[in-house]
Coordinates of C-alpha atoms in Angstrom, one line a residue:
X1 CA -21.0 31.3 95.9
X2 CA -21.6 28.0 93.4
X3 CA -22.6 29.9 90.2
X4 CA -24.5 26.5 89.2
X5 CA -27.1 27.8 92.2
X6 CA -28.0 31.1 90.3
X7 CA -28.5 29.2 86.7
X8 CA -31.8 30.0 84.6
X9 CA -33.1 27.3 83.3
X10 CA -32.3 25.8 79.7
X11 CA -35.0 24.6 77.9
X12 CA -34.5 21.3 75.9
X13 CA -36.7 21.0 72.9
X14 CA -37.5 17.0 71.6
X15 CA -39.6 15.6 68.9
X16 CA -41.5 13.5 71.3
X17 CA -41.7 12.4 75.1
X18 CA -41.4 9.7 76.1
X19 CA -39.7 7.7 74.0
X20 CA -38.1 4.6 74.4
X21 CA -35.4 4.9 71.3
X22 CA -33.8 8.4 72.8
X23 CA -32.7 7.3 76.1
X24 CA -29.8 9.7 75.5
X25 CA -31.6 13.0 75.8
X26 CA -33.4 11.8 78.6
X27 CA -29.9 10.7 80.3
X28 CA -28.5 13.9 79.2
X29 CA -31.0 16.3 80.8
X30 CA -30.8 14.3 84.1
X31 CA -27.2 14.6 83.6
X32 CA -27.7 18.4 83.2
X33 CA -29.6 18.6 86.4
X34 CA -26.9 16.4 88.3
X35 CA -24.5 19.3 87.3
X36 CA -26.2 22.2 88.2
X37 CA -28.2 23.3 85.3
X38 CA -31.9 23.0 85.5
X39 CA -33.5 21.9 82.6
X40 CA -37.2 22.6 81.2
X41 CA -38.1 19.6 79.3
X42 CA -40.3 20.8 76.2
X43 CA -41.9 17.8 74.0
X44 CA -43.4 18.7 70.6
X45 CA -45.7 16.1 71.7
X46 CA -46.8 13.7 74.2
X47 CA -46.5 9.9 73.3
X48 CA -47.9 7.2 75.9
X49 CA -45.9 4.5 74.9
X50 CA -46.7 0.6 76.3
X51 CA -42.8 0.3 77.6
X52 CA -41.4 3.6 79.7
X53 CA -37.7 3.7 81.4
X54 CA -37.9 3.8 84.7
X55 CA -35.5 7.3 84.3
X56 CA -38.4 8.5 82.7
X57 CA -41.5 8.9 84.9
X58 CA -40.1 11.6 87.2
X59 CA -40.0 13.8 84.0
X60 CA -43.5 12.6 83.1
X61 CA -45.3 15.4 85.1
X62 CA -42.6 18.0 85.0
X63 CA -42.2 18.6 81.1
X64 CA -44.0 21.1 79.5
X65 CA -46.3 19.3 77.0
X66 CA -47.5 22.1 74.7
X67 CA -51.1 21.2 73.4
X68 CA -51.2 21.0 70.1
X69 CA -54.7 23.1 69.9
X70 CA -56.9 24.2 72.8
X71 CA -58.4 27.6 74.3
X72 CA -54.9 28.5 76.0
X73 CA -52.9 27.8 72.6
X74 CA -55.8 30.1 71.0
X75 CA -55.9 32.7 73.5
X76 CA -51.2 32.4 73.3
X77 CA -51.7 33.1 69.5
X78 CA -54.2 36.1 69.9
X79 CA -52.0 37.8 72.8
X80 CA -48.6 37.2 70.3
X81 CA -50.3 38.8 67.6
X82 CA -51.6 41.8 69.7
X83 CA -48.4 42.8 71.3
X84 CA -46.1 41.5 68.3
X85 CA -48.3 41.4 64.9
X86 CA -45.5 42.5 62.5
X87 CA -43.0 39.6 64.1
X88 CA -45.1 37.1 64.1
X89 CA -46.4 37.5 60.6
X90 CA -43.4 38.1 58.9
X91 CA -41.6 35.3 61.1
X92 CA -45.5 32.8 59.7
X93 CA -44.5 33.8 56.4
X94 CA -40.5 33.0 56.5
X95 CA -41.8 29.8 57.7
X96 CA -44.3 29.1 54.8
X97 CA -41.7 30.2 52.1
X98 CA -38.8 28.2 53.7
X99 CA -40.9 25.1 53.6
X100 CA -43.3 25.2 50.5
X101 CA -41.2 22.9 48.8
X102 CA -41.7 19.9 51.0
X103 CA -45.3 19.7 51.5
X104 CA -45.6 17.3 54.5
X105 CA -42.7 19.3 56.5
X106 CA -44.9 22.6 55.1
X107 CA -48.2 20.7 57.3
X108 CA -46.3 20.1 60.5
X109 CA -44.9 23.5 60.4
X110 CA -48.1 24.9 60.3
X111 CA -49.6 23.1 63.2
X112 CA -46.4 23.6 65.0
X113 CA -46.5 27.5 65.0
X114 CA -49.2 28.3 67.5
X115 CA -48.3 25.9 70.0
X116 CA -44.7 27.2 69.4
X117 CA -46.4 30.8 70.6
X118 CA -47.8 29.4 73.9
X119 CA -44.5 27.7 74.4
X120 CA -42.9 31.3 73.5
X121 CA -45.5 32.8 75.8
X122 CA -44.6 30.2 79.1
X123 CA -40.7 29.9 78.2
X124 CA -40.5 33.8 78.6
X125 CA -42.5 34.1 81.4
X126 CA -40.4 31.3 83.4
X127 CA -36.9 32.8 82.8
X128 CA -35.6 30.4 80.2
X129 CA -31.3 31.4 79.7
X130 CA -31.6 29.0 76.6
X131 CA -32.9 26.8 74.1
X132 CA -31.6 23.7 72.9
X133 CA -33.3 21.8 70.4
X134 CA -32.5 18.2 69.7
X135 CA -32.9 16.8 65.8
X136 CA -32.6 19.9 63.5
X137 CA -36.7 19.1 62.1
X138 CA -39.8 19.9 64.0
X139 CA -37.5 20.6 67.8
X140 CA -35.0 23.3 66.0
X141 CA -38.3 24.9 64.1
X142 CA -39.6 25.4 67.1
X143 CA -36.9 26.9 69.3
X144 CA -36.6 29.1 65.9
X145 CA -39.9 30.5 66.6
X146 CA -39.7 30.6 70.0
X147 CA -36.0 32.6 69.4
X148 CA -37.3 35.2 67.1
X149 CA -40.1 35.8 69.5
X150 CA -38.6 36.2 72.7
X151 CA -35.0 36.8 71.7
X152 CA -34.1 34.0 74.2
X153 CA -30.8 32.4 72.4
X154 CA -30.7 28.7 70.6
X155 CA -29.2 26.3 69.4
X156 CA -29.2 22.6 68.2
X157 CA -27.6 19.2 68.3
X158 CA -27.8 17.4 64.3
X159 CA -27.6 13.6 64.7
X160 CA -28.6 11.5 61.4
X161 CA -31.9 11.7 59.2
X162 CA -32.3 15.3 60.5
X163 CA -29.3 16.3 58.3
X164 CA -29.0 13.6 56.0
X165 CA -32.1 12.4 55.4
X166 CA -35.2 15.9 56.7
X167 CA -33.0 18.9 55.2
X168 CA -36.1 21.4 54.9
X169 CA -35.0 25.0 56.0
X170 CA -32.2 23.3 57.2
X171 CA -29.9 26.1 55.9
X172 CA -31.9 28.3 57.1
X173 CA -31.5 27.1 60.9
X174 CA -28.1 26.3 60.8
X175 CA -27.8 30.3 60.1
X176 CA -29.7 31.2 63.3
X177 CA -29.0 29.3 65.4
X178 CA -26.1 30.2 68.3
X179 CA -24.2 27.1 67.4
X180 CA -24.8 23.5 66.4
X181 CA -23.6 20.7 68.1
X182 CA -22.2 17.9 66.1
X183 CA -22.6 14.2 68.0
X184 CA -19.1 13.2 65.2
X185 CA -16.8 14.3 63.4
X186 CA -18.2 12.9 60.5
X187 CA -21.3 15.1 61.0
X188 CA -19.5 18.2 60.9
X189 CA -17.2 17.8 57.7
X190 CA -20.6 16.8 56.1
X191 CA -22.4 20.3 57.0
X192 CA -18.9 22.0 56.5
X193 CA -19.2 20.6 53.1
X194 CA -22.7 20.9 52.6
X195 CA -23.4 24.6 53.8
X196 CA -20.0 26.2 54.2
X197 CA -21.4 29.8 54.3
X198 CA -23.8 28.9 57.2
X199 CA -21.8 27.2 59.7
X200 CA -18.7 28.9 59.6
X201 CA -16.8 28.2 62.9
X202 CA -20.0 27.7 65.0
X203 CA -20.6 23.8 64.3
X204 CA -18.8 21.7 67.8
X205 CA -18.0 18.1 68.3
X206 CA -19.7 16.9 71.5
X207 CA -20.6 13.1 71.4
X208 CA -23.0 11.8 72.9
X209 CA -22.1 9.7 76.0
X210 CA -22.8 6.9 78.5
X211 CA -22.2 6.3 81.8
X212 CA -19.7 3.5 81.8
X213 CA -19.9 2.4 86.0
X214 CA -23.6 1.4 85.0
X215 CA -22.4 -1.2 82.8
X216 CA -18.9 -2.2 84.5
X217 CA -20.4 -4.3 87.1
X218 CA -22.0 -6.8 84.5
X219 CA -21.5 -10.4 85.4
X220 CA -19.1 -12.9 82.8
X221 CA -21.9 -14.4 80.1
X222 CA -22.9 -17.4 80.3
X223 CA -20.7 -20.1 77.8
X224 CA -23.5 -22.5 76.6
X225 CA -24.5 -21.6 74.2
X226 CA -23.1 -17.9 73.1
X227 CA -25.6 -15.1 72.9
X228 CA -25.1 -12.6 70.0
X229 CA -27.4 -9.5 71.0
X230 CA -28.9 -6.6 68.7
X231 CA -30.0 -3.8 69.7
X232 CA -32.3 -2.0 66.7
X233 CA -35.2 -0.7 66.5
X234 CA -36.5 -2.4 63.5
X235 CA -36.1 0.1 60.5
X236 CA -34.1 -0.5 57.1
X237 CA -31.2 1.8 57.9
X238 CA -30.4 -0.6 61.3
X239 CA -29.9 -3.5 58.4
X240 CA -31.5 -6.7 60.8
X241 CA -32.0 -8.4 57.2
X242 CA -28.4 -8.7 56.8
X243 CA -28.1 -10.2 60.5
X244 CA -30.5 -12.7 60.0
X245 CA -28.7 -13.6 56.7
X246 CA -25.4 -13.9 58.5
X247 CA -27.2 -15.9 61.3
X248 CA -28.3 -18.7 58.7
X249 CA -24.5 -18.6 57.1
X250 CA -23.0 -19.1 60.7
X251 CA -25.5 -22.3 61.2
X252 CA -24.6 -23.8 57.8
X253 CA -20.7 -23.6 59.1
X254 CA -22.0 -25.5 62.3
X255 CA -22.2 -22.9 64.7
X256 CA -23.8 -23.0 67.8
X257 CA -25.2 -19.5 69.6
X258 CA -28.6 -18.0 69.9
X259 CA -29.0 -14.7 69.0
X260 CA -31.5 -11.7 70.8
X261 CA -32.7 -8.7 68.6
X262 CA -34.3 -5.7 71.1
X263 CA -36.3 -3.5 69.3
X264 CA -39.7 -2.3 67.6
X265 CA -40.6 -0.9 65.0
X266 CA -42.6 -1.2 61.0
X267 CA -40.6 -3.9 59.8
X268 CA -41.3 -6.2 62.5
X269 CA -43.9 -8.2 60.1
X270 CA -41.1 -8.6 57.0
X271 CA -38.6 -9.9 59.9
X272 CA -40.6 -12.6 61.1
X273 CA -41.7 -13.7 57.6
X274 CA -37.8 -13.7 57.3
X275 CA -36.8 -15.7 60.4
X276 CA -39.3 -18.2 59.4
X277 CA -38.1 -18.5 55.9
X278 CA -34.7 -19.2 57.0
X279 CA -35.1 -21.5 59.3
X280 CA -33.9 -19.2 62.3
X281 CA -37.1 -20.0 64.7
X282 CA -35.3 -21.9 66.9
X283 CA -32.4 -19.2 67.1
X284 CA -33.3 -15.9 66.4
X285 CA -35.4 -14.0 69.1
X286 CA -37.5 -10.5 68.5
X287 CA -37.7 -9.2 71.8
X288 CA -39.8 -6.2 71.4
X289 CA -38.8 -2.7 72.7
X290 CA -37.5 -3.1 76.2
X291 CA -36.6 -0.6 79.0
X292 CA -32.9 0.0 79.7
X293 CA -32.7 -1.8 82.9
X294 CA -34.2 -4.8 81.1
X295 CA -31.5 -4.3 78.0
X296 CA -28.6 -4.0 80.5
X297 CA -29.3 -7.3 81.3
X298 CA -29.8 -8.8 78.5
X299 CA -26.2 -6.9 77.9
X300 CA -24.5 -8.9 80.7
X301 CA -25.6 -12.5 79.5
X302 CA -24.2 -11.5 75.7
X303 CA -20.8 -13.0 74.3
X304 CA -21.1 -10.7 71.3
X305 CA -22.7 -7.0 70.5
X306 CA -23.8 -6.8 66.8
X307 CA -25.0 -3.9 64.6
X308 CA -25.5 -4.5 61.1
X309 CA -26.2 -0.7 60.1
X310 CA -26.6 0.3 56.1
X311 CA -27.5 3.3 54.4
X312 CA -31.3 2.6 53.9
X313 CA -32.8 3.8 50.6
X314 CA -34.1 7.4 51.5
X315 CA -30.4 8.2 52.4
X316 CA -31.3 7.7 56.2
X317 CA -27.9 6.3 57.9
X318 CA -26.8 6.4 61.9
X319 CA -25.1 8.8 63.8
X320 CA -22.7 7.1 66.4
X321 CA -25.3 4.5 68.0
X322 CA -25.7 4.7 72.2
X323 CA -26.4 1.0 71.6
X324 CA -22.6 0.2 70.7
X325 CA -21.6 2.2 73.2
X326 CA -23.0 0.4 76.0
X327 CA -21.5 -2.8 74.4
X328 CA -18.3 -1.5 74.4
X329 CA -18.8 0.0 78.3
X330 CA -19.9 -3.4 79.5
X331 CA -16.8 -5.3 77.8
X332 CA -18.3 -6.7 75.2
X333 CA -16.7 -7.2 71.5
X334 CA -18.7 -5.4 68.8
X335 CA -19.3 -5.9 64.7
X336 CA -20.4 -3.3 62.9
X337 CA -20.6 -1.3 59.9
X338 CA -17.7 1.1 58.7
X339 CA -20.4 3.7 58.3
X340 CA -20.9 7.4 59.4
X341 CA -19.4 8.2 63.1
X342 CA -19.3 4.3 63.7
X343 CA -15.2 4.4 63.0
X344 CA -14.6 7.4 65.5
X345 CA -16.3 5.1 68.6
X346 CA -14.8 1.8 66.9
X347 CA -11.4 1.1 65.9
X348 CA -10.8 -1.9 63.8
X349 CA -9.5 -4.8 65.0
X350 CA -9.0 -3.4 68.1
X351 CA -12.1 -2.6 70.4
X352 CA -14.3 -4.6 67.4
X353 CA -14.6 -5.4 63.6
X354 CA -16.0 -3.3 61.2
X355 CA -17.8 -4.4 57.9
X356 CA -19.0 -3.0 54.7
X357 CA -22.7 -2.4 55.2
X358 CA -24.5 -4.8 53.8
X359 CA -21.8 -7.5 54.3
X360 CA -23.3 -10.6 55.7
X361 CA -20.1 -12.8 54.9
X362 CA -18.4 -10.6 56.7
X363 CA -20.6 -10.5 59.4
X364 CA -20.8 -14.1 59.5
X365 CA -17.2 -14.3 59.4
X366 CA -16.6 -11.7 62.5
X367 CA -19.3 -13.5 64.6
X368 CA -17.7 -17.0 64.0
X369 CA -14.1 -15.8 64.7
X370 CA -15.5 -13.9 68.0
X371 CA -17.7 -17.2 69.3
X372 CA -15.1 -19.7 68.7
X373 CA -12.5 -17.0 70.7
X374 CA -13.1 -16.2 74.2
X375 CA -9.6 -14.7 74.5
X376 CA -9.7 -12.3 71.8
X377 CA -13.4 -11.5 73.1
X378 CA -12.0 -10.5 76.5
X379 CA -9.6 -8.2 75.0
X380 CA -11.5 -6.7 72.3
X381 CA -13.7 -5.8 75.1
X382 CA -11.3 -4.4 77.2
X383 CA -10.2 -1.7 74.7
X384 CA -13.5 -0.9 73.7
X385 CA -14.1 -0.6 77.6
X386 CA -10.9 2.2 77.7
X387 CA -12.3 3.8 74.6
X388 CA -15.4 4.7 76.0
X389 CA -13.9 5.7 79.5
X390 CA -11.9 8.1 77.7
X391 CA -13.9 9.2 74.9
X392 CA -18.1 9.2 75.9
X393 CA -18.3 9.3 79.0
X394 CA -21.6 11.5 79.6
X395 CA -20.4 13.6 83.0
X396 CA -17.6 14.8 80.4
X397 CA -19.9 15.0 77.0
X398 CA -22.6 17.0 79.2
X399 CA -20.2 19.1 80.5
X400 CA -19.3 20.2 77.2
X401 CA -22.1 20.7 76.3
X402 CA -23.5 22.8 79.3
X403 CA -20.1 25.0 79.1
X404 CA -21.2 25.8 75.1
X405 CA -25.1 26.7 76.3
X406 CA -23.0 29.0 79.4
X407 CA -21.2 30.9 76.3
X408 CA -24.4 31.9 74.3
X409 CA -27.0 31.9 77.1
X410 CA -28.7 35.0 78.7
X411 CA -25.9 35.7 81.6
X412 CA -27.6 36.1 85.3
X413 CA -28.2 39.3 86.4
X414 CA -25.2 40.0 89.0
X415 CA -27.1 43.0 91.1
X416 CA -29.9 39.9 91.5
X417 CA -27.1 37.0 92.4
X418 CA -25.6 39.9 95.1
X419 CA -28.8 40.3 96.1
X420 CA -29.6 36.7 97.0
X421 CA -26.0 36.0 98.5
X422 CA -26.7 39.2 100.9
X423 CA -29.9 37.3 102.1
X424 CA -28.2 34.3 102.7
X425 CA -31.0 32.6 100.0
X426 CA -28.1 31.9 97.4
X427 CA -29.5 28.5 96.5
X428 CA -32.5 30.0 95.4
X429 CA -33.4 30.2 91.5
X430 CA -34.6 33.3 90.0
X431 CA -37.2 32.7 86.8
X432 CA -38.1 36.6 85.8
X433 CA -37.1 40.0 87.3
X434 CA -39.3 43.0 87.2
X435 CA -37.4 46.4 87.2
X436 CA -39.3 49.8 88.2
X437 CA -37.9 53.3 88.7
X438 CA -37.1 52.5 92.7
X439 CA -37.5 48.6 93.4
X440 CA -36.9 45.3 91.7
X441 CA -38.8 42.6 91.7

């Protein structure tokens, strides 16, 4: 019998769905599925964004998207406190303690715990194996509360701000939860550092990963004239400023190229003032958020992939970026900041060049030597090609992954698997069994 047939689902908690910026949970869940492990998609809340991926909309309908208050959240919160008042009051005032100090995380924790009941209430009642929470903020505080509830076992992939950046009962999560999944190395010496006593041996690399035959098939770009292409959303710690500086430096020194920024986001109004002010109208493009298909191809008519990434003022830096990833899978040469995970995806000299962030000479300088070198693009972009292939690919990252959850989640029962392999129904899926003296249910 295939043991992925007789899988419980695993719930996978998110901050928000959809959303255009974390194609990689939503790749990863699919992913999940494709493998054998059914997945219960669990939003914190419900955006309806202008641009969706097409990956997206099947999930649209089938996630559970909690309510953040209404008559069945109500009616959750009075049956949890019926059956279980001395949990859920001393687990309310854990919460309140743990998170007085930041006030703002303090007020989303507060409307987050009766919808976390009614999702405590559903995930119970449907069978859920195991919760994994992605960003350790609101997602991990809920599968916290969810966990202490139901005793169904969690855990949680860190990725950037949500460590660095949003550390509010962070120690506090890190201790409960089953194990933490680290998307770099550099991710895990900083909590090893940071909270030895908590993580102990429980902290994993997985990285997040691709699928590199999506972008393999992408046609030679075009020569005249040579497309350098951001992908940011715009925020401080993704650096565009220092871009748009180095764009002005490589027109002074007579280059030719246009360059393609994909993204959205608050600083959108600073950038154009910017773009204007330096004379880049002509060159420099704001593209707007765009789905992935649309990205891809905007991939495939690039020379160059650039990512200018700093450590913005509140501390907030990247994890390793999908974006650079998906450069690097379609053979394409990347720049970018020796910051964070970057140097574990890219090696120096090799598959790109790496800056100091904040270095727009050096920018400048990489860009030029790349545009005026179709040679050294080619094999730049072969080895970051190989690097991915061997490194972050997502059938292997997933997998991972899904062999960590198989460790710490509720086992199947065996009498029930034996039970549906007898019947011949062994591709059915089991949500909740109901034991009595003489019969099971």
């Amino acid at each position: 019998m295939d043991s992925a047939k007789s899988r419980r689902p695993v719930a996978v908690l998110l901050s928000r769905f959809p959303l255009i910026t974390e194609t990689f949970i939503l790749r990863e869940v699919i992913e999940m599925e494709r493998q054998g492990q059914p997945v219960r998609l669990v939003p914190l809340l419900h955006e309806r964004p202008e641009v969706v991926h097409r990956e997206a909309l099947p999930w649209m309908d089938r996630a559970l998207h909690a309510p953040l208050l209404s008559a069945a959240v109500l009616l959750a919160s009075l049956r949890a406190l019926r059956r279980r008042p001395g949990r859920v009051l001393r687990l309310f005032g854990k919460l309140l303690t743990a998170s007085v100090a930041a006030p703002n995380f303090l007020l989303r924790t507060l409307a987050l715990f009766p919808k976390s009941l009614w999702v405590a209430e559903r995930l119970e009642a449907e069978g859920a194996a195991h919760l994994h929470a992605h960003f350790a903020t609101h997602p991990a505080t809920m599968a916290l509360i969810v966990s202490s509830l139901t005793g169904i076992p969690w855990s949680m992939t860190v990725h950037a701000h949500d460590i660095f950046v949003r550390q509010a009962m962070l120690r506090d999560k890190l201790a409960a939860a089953r194990f933490v999944r680290a998307i770099s190395r550099f991710n895990r010496e900083y909590l090893e550092r940071r909270f030895p006593g908590e993580v102990a041996d429980k902290v994993r690399v997985i990285h997040v990963g691709i699928d590199p035959e999506v972008y393999r098939r992408l046609p030679a770009p075009a020569a005249d004239p040579p497309k350098i292409l951001c992908v940011a959303s715009l925020r401080p710690y993704k650096g565009v400023p220092v871009l748009l500086e180095a764009c002005r430096r490589l027109l002074d020194n007579g280059v030719t190229f246009r360059c393609e920024i994909v993204g959205e986001g608050p600083m959108r109004p600073e950038l154009e003032r910017r773009i204007a002010g330096l004379g880049l109208a002509g060159t420099v493009s704001l593209l707007g958020a765009l789905p992935q298909h649309e990205v891809t191809c905007r991939l495939g008519a690039s020379a160059v992939f650039v990512l200018p990434s700093i450590v913005a003022p509140d501390g907030q830096m990247e994890g390793i970026p999908v974006a650079l990833m998906e450069a690097m899978a379609a053979g394409r040469p990347v720049v970018t900041s020796a910051l964070s995970g970057i140097p574990e995806l890219v090696e120096d000299g090799m598959s790109g060049v790496l800056v100091q962030p904040g270095d727009a000479p050096g920018i400048a300088a990489a860009l030029k030597r790349l545009l005026e070198d179709p040679g050294l693009r080619l094999r730049m972009g072969e080895r970051g090609r190989e690097k991915v292939d061997a490194e972050f690919r997502l059938d292997g990252t997933v997998a991972g992954l899904t062999t960590l959850i198989d460790q710490h989640a509720e086992p199947a029962d065996p009498e029930v698997v034996d039970l549906l392999r007898r019947a011949g129904l062994d591709g059915a899926g089991v949500r909740r069994v109901h034991r009595r003296m003489d019969s099971m249910v």
